[in-house]
Coordinates of C-alpha atoms and ligand atoms in Angstrom, one line a residue:
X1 CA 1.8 -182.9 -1.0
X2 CA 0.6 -183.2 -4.8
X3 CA 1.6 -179.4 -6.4
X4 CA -1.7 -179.8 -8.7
X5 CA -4.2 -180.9 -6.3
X6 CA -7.7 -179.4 -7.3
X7 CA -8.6 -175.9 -4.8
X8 CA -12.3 -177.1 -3.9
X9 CA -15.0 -175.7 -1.1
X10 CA -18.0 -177.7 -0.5
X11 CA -21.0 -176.3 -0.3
X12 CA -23.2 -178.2 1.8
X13 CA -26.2 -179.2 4.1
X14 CA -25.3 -182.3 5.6
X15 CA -26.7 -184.6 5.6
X16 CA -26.0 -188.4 5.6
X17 CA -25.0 -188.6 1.8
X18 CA -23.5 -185.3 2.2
X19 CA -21.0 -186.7 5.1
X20 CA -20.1 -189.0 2.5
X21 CA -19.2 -186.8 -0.5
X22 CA -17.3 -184.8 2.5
X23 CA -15.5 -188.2 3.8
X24 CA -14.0 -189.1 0.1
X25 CA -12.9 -185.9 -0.5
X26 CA -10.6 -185.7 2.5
X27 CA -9.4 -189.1 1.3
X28 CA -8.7 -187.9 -2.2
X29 CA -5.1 -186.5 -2.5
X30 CA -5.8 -185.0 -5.8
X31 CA -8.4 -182.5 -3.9
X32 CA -7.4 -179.7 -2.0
X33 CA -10.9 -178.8 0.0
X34 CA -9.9 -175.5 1.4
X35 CA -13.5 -175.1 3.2
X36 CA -16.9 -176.4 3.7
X37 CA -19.4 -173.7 3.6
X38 CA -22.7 -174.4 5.0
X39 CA -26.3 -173.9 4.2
X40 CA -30.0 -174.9 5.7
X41 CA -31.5 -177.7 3.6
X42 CA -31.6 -181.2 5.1
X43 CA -30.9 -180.1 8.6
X44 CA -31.3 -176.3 10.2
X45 CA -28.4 -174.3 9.8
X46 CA -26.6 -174.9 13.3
X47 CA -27.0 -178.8 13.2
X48 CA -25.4 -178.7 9.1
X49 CA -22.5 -176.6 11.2
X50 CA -22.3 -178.9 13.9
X51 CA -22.1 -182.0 11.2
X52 CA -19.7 -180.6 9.0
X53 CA -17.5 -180.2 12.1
X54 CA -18.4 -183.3 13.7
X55 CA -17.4 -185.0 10.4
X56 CA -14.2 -183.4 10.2
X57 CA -13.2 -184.4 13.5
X58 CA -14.5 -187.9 12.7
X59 CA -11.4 -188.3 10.1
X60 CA -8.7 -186.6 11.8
X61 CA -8.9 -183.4 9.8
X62 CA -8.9 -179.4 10.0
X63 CA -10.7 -177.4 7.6
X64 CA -12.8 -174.4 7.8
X65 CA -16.2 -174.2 8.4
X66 CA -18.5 -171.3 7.6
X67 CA -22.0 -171.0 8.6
X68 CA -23.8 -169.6 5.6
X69 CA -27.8 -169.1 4.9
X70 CA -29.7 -169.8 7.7
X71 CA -33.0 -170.0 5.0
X72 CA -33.8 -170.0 1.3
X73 CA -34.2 -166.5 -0.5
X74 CA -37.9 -166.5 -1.2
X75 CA -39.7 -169.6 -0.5
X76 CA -40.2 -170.9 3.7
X77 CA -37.7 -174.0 4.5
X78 CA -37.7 -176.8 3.7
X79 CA -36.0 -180.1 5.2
X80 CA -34.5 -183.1 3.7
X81 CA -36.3 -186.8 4.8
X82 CA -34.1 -190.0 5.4
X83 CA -31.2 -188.4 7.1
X84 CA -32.5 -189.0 10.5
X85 CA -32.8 -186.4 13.5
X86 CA -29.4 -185.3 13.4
X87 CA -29.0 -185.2 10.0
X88 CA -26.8 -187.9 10.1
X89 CA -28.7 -191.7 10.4
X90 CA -27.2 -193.6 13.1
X91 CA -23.7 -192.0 13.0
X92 CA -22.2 -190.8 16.3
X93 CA -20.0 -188.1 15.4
X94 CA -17.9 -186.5 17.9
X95 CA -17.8 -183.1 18.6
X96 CA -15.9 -180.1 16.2
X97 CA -12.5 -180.0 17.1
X98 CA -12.2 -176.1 16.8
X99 CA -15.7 -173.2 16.5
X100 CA -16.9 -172.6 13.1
X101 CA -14.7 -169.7 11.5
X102 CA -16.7 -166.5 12.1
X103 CA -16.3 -165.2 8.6
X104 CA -20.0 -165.9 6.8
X105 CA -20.1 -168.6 3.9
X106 CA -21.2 -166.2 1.4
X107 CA -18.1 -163.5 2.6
X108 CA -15.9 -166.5 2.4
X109 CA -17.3 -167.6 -1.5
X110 CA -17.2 -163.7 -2.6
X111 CA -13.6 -163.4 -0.8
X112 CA -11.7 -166.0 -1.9
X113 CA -13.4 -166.2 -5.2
X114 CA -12.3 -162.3 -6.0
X115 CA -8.8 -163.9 -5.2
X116 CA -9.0 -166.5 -7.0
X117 CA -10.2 -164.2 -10.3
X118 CA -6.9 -162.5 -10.1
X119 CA -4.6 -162.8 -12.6
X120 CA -2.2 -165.7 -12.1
X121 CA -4.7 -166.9 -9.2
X122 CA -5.6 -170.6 -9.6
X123 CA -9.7 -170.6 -9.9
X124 CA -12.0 -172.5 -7.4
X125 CA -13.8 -175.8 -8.0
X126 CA -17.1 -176.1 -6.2
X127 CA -19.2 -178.6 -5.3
X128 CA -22.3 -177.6 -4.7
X129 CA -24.5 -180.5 -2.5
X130 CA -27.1 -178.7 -0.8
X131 CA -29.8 -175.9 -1.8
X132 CA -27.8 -173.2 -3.9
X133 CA -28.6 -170.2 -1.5
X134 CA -24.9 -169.4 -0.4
X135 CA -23.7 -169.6 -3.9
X136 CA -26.8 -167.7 -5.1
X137 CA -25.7 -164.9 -2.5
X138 CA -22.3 -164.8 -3.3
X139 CA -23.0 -164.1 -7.1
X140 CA -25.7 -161.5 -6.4
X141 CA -23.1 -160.0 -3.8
X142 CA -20.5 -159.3 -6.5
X143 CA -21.8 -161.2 -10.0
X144 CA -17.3 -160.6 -10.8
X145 CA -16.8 -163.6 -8.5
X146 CA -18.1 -166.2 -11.0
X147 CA -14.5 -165.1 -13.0
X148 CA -13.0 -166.8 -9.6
X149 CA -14.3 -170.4 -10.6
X150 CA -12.9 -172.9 -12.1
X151 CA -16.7 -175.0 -12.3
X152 CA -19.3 -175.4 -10.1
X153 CA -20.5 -179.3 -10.2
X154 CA -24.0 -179.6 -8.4
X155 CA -26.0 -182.3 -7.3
X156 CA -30.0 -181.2 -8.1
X157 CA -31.9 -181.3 -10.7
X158 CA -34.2 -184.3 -12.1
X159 CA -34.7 -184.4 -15.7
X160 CA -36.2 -187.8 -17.5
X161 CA -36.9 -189.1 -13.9
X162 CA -38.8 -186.2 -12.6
X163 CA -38.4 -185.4 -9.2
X164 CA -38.2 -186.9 -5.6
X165 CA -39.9 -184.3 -3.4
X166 CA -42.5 -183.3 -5.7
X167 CA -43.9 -185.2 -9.3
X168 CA -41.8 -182.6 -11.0
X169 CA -38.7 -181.3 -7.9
X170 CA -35.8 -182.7 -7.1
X171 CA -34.8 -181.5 -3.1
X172 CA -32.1 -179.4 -3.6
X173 CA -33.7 -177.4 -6.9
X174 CA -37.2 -177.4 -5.0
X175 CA -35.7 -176.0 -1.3
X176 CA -34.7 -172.5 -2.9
X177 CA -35.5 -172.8 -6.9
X178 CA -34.8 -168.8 -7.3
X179 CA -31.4 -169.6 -5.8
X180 CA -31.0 -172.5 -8.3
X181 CA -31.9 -169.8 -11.3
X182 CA -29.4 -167.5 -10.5
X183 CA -26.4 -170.0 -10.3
X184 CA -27.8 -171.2 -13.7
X185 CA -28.3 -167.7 -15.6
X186 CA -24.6 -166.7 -14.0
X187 CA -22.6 -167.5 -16.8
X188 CA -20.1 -170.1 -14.3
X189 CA -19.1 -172.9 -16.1
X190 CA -21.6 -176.0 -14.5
X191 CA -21.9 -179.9 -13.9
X192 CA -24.8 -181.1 -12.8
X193 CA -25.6 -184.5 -11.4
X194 CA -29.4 -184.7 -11.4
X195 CA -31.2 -187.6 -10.3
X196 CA -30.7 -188.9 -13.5
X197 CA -27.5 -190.3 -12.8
X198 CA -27.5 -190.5 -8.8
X199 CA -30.4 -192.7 -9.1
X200 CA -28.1 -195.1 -11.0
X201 CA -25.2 -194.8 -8.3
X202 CA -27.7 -197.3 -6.7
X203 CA -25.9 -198.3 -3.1
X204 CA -27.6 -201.9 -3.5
X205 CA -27.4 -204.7 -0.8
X206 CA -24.3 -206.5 -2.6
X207 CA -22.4 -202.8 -3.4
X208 CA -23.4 -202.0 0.4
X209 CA -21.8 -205.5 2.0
X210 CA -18.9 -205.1 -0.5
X211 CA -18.1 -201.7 1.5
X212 CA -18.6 -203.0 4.5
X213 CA -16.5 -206.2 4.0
X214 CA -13.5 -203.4 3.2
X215 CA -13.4 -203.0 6.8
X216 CA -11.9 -200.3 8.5
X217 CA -14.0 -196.9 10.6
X218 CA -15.0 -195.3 7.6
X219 CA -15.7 -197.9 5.2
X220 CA -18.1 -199.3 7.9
X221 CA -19.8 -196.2 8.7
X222 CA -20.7 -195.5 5.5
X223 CA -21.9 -198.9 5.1
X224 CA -24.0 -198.2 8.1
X225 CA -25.0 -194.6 6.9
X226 CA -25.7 -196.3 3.6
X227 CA -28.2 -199.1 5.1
X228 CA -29.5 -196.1 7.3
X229 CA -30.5 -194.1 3.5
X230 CA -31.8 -197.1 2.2
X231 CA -35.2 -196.5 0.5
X232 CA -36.5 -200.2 -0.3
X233 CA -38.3 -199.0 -3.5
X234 CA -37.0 -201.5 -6.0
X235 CA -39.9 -200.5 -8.4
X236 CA -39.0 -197.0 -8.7
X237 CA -35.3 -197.8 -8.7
X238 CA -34.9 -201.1 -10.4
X239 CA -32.8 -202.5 -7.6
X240 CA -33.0 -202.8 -3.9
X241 CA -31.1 -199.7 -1.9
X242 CA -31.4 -196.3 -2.0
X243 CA -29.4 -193.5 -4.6
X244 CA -26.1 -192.1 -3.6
X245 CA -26.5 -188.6 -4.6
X246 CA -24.1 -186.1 -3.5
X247 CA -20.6 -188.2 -3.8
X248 CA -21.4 -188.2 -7.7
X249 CA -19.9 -184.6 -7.6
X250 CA -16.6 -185.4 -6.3
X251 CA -16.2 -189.0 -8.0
X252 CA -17.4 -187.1 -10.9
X253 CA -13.9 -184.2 -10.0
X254 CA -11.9 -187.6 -9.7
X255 CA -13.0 -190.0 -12.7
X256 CA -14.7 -188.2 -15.3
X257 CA -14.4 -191.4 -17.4
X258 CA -17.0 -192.9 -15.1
X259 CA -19.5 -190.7 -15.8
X260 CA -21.5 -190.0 -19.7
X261 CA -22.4 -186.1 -20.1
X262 CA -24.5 -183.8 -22.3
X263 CA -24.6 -180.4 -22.8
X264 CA -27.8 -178.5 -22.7
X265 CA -29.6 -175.3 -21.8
X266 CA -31.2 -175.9 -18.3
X267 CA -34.0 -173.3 -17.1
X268 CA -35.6 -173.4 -13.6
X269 CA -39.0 -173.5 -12.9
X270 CA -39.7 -171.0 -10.0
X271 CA -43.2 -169.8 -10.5
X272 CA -45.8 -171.0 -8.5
X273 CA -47.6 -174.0 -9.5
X274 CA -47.1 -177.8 -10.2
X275 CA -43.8 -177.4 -11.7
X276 CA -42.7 -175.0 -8.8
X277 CA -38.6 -176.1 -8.5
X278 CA -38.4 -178.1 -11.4
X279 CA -35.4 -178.5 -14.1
X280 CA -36.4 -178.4 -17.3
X281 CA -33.1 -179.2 -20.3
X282 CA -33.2 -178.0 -24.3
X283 CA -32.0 -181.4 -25.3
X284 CA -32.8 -180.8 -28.8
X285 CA -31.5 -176.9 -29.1
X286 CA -35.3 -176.1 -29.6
X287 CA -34.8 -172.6 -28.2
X288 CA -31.0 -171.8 -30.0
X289 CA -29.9 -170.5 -26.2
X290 CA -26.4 -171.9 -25.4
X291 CA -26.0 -174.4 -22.6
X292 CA -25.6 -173.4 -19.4
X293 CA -25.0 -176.8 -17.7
X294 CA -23.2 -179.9 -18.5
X295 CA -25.6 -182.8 -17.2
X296 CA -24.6 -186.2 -16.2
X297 CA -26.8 -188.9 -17.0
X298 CA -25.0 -192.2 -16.7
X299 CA -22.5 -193.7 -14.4
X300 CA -20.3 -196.8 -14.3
X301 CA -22.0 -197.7 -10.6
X302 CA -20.0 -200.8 -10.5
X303 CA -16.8 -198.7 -11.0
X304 CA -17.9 -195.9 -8.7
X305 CA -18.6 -198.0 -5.7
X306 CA -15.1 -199.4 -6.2
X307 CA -13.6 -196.2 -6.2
X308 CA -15.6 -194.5 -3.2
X309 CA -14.6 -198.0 -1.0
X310 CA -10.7 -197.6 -2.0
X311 CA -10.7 -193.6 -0.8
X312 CA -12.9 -194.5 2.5
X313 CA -9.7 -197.1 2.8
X314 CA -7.1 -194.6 2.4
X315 CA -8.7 -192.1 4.4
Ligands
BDR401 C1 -30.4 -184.2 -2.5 O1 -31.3 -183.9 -1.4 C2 -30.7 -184.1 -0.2 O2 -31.6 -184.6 0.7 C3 -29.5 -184.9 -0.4 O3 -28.5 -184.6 0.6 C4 -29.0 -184.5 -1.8 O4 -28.2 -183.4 -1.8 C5 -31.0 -185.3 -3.3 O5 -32.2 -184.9 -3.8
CA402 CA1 -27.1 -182.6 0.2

């Protein structure tokens, strides 16, 4: 066991690209996922608990689960589209090995992040793939706990692409926007990966078959799951396939070097209106407030697909 591996909880509401980001985590030894904390988004909060267990006992593994937000602070729910009844496409899982652990997601965050603020206390690394509610909680519980983490990298946001659930919204952002504000104004040190970038993690026909060819349980059933997410919008997305948008966060945690950042100010758009849930970055400093949000907005697709298919090997 690596002495340096990375302390990281998920954050989640999976979800079929979720199960992925989950599935090459546990194959990353340079990770050390210490929970997967659970929040309604794509599916209501008892199926997102049921997946994340499901998932777990999929690849062999035990790691907590906590139930967390079973709705968005202010706005009414909303659910993710293309992830199938279940949440997750065509894939069987089997049932959780062990119950969810009966501590709440947002006790567990505020817990072990007043730990990890200690001095001496190695931070926290979250990745944050579903609609910020728990993490929203947790800061507005005991605002101290952001001195537990390490960074919080995010999949939401859409910034020169607009959105994908509303002309403006990207899902995550749009499903609880005030939640999404207060992770944003809370000082934590942030990585986002807006559509920008996930819509250039394109899982194309060729990367897809590539994947599959890899053989092997989970290289397959991501192949699967990915021909499940497919979108078929090659006009919108320049290529055949759909985009792979949560496992940017934790290819982004493994191989920074695949990825271009830029710094900016990021503000949220929760009023009500057109722009309701939108992201809106000071690219040009126009406002002189600091940035609040590294923001990824290219990836080496060729070189992420290559990387996600050797952890699904080694998993
Ligand atoms: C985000 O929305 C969800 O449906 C996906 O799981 C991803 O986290 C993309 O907009
Ligand atoms: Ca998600």
């Amino acid at each position: 066991m690596r002495a340096d591996r990375l302390p990281l909880v998920i954050d989640t509401d999976p979800g079929v690209d979720d199960a992925i980001a989950i599935l090459a985590a546990l194959a990353a030894p340079a990770l050390d996922l210490r929970a997967l904390t659970v929040v309604s988004g794509n599916a209501a909060l008892e199926t997102g608990v049921a997946n994340a267990g499901g998932l777990l006992a999929f690849a062999g593994r035990d790691v907590p689960v906590h139930a967390g937000a079973t709705r968005p602070l202010l706005r009414s729910i909303l659910r993710g589209k293309y992830h199938g009844p279940s949440g997750m496409g065509p894939l069987a899982l089997p049932p959780a090995n062990r119950a969810p652990d009966p501590e709440h997601a947002v006790a567990f965050l505020v817990r072990s992040l007043r730990e990890a603020a200690r001095p001496g206390a190695r931070r926290l690394t979250i990745c944050a793939i579903g609609p910020l509610t728990n993490l929203a909680l947790a800061i507005a519980q005991d605002p101290a706990v952001v001195a537990g983490i390490d960074r919080i990298v995010l999949m939401g946001g859409g910034f020169r692409t607009g959105g994908n659930r509303t002309p403006a919204a990207e899902f995550n952002i749009l499903a609880d926007p005030h939640a999404a504000a207060i992770v944003l104004g809370s000082g934590a040190p942030i990585v986002m990966a807006p559509l920008d970038v996930t819509q250039r993690a394109m899982a194309t026909p060729a990367r897809v078959a590539k994947l599959r060819a890899l053989g092997g349980r989970y290289a397959v059933a991501v192949a699967d799951l990915l021909d499940f997410f497919d979108r078929r919008d090659p006009d919108r997305y320049g290529s055949m396939g759909g985009p792979l948008h949560d496992p940017c966060t934790i290819l982004y945690l493994l191989q920074p070097e695949l990825f271009t950042a830029r710094s900016a100010h990021v503000e949220i758009c929760h009023d009500a209106g057109p722009a309701f849930g939108q992201t809106l970055a000071d690219w040009w400093n126009l406002t002189d407030r600091e940035p609040n949000a590294e923001i990824l907005v290219d990836v080496d697709a060729d070189g992420f697909f290559d990387r996600l298919g050797a952890l699904l090997q080694a998993l």
